[in-house]
mmCIF file of C-alpha atoms in Angstrom:
data_model
loop_
_atom_site.group_PDB
_atom_site.id
_atom_site.type_symbol
_atom_site.label_atom_id
_atom_site.label_comp_id
_atom_site.label_asym_id
_atom_site.label_seq_id
_atom_site.Cartn_x
_atom_site.Cartn_y
_atom_site.Cartn_z
ATOM 1 C CA ALA A 1 -14.161 -26.346 7.888
ATOM 2 C CA GLY A 2 -13.336 -25.623 4.331
ATOM 3 C CA GLY A 3 -10.863 -24.254 2.090
ATOM 4 C CA GLY A 4 -11.674 -22.437 -1.306
ATOM 5 C CA GLY A 5 -11.357 -18.927 -0.375
ATOM 6 C CA LEU A 6 -14.608 -16.927 -1.359
ATOM 7 C CA GLY A 7 -15.974 -17.496 -4.759
ATOM 8 C CA GLY A 8 -18.638 -14.914 -5.229
ATOM 9 C CA PHE A 9 -22.173 -15.397 -4.345
ATOM 10 C CA GLY A 10 -22.667 -18.608 -2.255
ATOM 11 C CA GLY A 11 -18.986 -19.065 -1.882
ATOM 12 C CA ARG A 12 -17.525 -19.987 1.588
ATOM 13 C CA VAL A 13 -15.093 -18.090 3.425
ATOM 14 C CA SER A 14 -11.906 -20.106 3.779
ATOM 15 C CA ASP A 15 -10.527 -21.050 7.213
ATOM 16 C CA GLY A 16 -7.466 -19.289 6.124
ATOM 17 C CA LEU A 17 -8.951 -16.013 5.438
ATOM 18 C CA ILE A 18 -11.061 -16.022 8.654
ATOM 19 C CA ALA A 19 -7.672 -16.655 10.589
ATOM 20 C CA TYR A 20 -5.902 -13.869 8.595
ATOM 21 C CA LEU A 21 -9.114 -11.296 9.136
ATOM 22 C CA LYS A 22 -8.968 -12.067 13.006
ATOM 23 C CA ARG A 23 -5.254 -11.731 13.154
ATOM 24 C CA GLU A 24 -5.235 -8.350 11.115
ATOM 25 C CA GLN A 25 -8.411 -6.877 12.635
ATOM 26 C CA GLY A 26 -6.307 -4.532 14.940
ATOM 27 C CA GLY A 27 -8.703 -2.152 16.503
ATOM 28 C CA ALA A 28 -11.508 -2.128 13.834
ATOM 29 C CA THR A 29 -14.958 -2.740 14.850
ATOM 30 C CA TRP A 30 -15.842 -4.761 11.902
ATOM 31 C CA LEU A 31 -13.877 -7.889 10.951
ATOM 32 C CA ALA A 32 -14.557 -6.955 7.382
ATOM 33 C CA ALA A 33 -17.292 -5.832 4.974
ATOM 34 C CA PHE A 34 -18.778 -8.499 2.428
ATOM 35 C CA GLY A 35 -20.817 -8.100 -0.854
ATOM 36 C CA ASN A 36 -23.734 -10.096 0.849
ATOM 37 C CA ALA A 37 -24.973 -11.545 3.788
ATOM 38 C CA GLN A 38 -23.812 -15.201 3.208
ATOM 39 C CA PRO A 39 -20.231 -14.934 3.757
ATOM 40 C CA ALA A 40 -20.820 -12.185 6.361
ATOM 41 C CA ALA A 41 -23.026 -14.484 8.408
ATOM 42 C CA GLN A 42 -20.526 -17.368 7.959
ATOM 43 C CA VAL A 43 -17.726 -15.056 9.452
ATOM 44 C CA ILE A 44 -19.991 -13.992 12.317
ATOM 45 C CA LEU A 45 -21.091 -17.309 13.356
ATOM 46 C CA THR A 46 -17.529 -18.815 13.038
ATOM 47 C CA THR A 47 -15.709 -16.026 14.914
ATOM 48 C CA GLY A 48 -18.353 -13.990 16.877
ATOM 49 C CA ARG A 49 -17.081 -10.988 15.566
ATOM 50 C CA PRO A 50 -19.098 -8.248 13.687
ATOM 51 C CA ALA A 51 -18.830 -8.191 9.804
ATOM 52 C CA LEU A 52 -20.903 -6.092 7.423
ATOM 53 C CA ALA A 53 -23.124 -7.261 4.510
ATOM 54 C CA MET A 54 -22.853 -4.138 2.333
ATOM 55 C CA GLY A 55 -25.588 -5.316 -0.232
ATOM 56 C CA GLY A 56 -27.999 -6.770 2.288
ATOM 57 C CA PHE A 57 -29.103 -10.428 2.183
ATOM 58 C CA LEU A 58 -28.623 -11.187 -1.591
ATOM 59 C CA GLY A 59 -26.373 -8.158 -2.455
ATOM 60 C CA SER A 60 -29.184 -6.399 -4.172
ATOM 61 C CA ASP A 61 -29.929 -3.882 -1.341
ATOM 62 C CA PRO A 62 -28.272 -0.437 -1.301
ATOM 63 C CA ALA A 63 -27.247 -0.901 2.268
ATOM 64 C CA MET A 64 -23.907 0.864 2.083
ATOM 65 C CA THR A 65 -22.915 3.859 0.215
ATOM 66 C CA VAL A 66 -19.504 5.035 -0.823
ATOM 67 C CA GLU A 67 -19.577 7.958 1.647
ATOM 68 C CA ARG A 68 -20.401 5.469 4.522
ATOM 69 C CA LEU A 69 -17.718 3.129 3.544
ATOM 70 C CA ARG A 70 -15.163 5.910 3.395
ATOM 71 C CA ASP A 71 -16.223 7.038 6.734
ATOM 72 C CA LEU A 72 -15.878 3.675 8.361
ATOM 73 C CA VAL A 73 -12.451 3.334 6.856
ATOM 74 C CA ALA A 74 -11.343 6.924 7.707
ATOM 75 C CA ALA A 75 -12.497 6.182 11.443
ATOM 76 C CA GLY A 76 -10.519 3.113 11.709
ATOM 77 C CA ARG A 77 -13.511 0.942 12.252
ATOM 78 C CA LEU A 78 -13.164 -1.120 8.963
ATOM 79 C CA ARG A 79 -9.873 -2.397 7.374
ATOM 80 C CA TYR A 80 -10.883 -5.288 5.196
ATOM 81 C CA VAL A 81 -13.318 -5.078 2.288
ATOM 82 C CA ILE A 82 -14.460 -7.887 0.037
ATOM 83 C CA PRO A 83 -16.889 -6.407 -2.341
ATOM 84 C CA GLY A 84 -17.526 -9.320 -4.719
ATOM 85 C CA GLY A 85 -20.596 -11.558 -5.084
ATOM 86 C CA GLY A 86 -24.090 -11.306 -4.882
ATOM 87 C CA VAL A 87 -27.041 -10.214 -7.402
ATOM 88 C CA ARG A 88 -25.934 -6.597 -6.999
ATOM 89 C CA ALA A 89 -22.348 -7.249 -8.325
ATOM 90 C CA ALA A 90 -23.081 -5.763 -11.571
ATOM 91 C CA THR A 91 -25.397 -2.917 -10.748
ATOM 92 C CA ARG A 92 -24.469 0.733 -10.662
ATOM 93 C CA GLY A 93 -24.541 1.113 -6.881
ATOM 94 C CA ASP A 94 -22.225 -1.871 -6.314
ATOM 95 C CA ARG A 95 -19.815 -0.379 -9.039
ATOM 96 C CA GLY A 96 -19.537 2.729 -7.196
ATOM 97 C CA LEU A 97 -18.536 0.836 -4.119
ATOM 98 C CA THR A 98 -16.237 -1.479 -5.920
ATOM 99 C CA GLN A 99 -14.482 1.472 -7.889
ATOM 100 C CA TRP A 100 -13.848 3.171 -4.607
ATOM 101 C CA VAL A 101 -12.381 0.171 -3.012
ATOM 102 C CA GLU A 102 -10.188 -0.560 -5.965
ATOM 103 C CA SER A 103 -8.938 3.015 -6.364
ATOM 104 C CA THR A 104 -8.552 3.507 -2.601
ATOM 105 C CA CYS A 105 -7.537 0.205 -1.071
ATOM 106 C CA THR A 106 -4.867 -2.415 -1.487
ATOM 107 C CA PRO A 107 -5.547 -5.962 -2.726
ATOM 108 C CA VAL A 108 -4.253 -8.550 -0.252
ATOM 109 C CA ASP A 109 -1.922 -11.094 -1.747
ATOM 110 C CA PRO A 110 -4.019 -14.361 -1.375
ATOM 111 C CA VAL A 111 -0.701 -15.921 -0.252
ATOM 112 C CA GLU A 112 -1.183 -14.020 2.988
ATOM 113 C CA TYR A 113 -4.170 -16.102 4.084
ATOM 114 C CA GLY A 114 -3.096 -19.266 2.587
ATOM 115 C CA GLU A 115 -4.559 -19.379 -0.881
ATOM 116 C CA PRO A 116 -2.823 -19.560 -4.405
ATOM 117 C CA ARG A 117 -2.532 -16.471 -6.483
ATOM 118 C CA PRO A 118 -4.974 -16.661 -9.349
ATOM 119 C CA PRO A 119 -3.418 -16.382 -12.913
ATOM 120 C CA GLY A 120 -2.597 -12.785 -13.763
ATOM 121 C CA TRP A 121 -2.887 -11.570 -10.135
ATOM 122 C CA PRO A 122 -2.894 -8.723 -9.338
ATOM 123 C CA ASP A 123 -3.715 -7.247 -12.754
ATOM 124 C CA LEU A 124 -6.941 -9.098 -13.278
ATOM 125 C CA GLU A 125 -9.267 -7.472 -15.750
ATOM 126 C CA PRO A 126 -12.920 -6.999 -14.855
ATOM 127 C CA THR A 127 -15.283 -9.417 -16.743
ATOM 128 C CA PRO A 128 -17.964 -8.068 -18.793
ATOM 129 C CA LYS A 129 -20.482 -8.324 -15.942
ATOM 130 C CA GLY A 130 -18.421 -6.074 -13.567
ATOM 131 C CA ARG A 131 -17.075 -9.082 -11.485
ATOM 132 C CA ARG A 132 -13.570 -9.710 -11.311
ATOM 133 C CA ALA A 133 -11.934 -12.701 -13.244
ATOM 134 C CA ASP A 134 -10.996 -14.391 -10.074
ATOM 135 C CA GLY A 135 -14.569 -13.909 -8.346
ATOM 136 C CA THR A 136 -13.659 -12.131 -5.404
ATOM 137 C CA ARG A 137 -10.765 -10.082 -3.932
ATOM 138 C CA VAL A 138 -9.756 -9.222 -0.563
ATOM 139 C CA TYR A 139 -8.839 -5.413 -0.011
ATOM 140 C CA ARG A 140 -6.909 -3.864 2.792
ATOM 141 C CA CYS A 141 -8.315 -0.258 3.501
ATOM 142 C CA GLY A 142 -6.932 2.499 5.766
ATOM 143 C CA GLU A 143 -4.330 1.733 8.357
#
């Protein structure tokens, strides 16, 4: 059920994105890492595959560090990161994670998972609160 990509906190993960993540998971342990538990739970329940909630339930818990995320990617255990969403989206801890992802990983063209490109993609500017103008972006990290 459902289109609509992943529009930040409370957003649903589209069927197209779920299919893309499953198809591209490769040998990674985790299907993807999300900013909070809501999209991670949806993906786990839909696919039966593990997903990470980097900011805990609401996105406000420091459950993930840059070092841990870097290690998961370097070990090939995680390929996709979707950092947006949650209360923590504009906090210092999440900005560190988001900055690492943006500087290290490659944005996935939404067309690859059946979504239209937002205006200005891929050169979207951060909004004043630290979120992306398009709400959420999917990043491919590592191999």
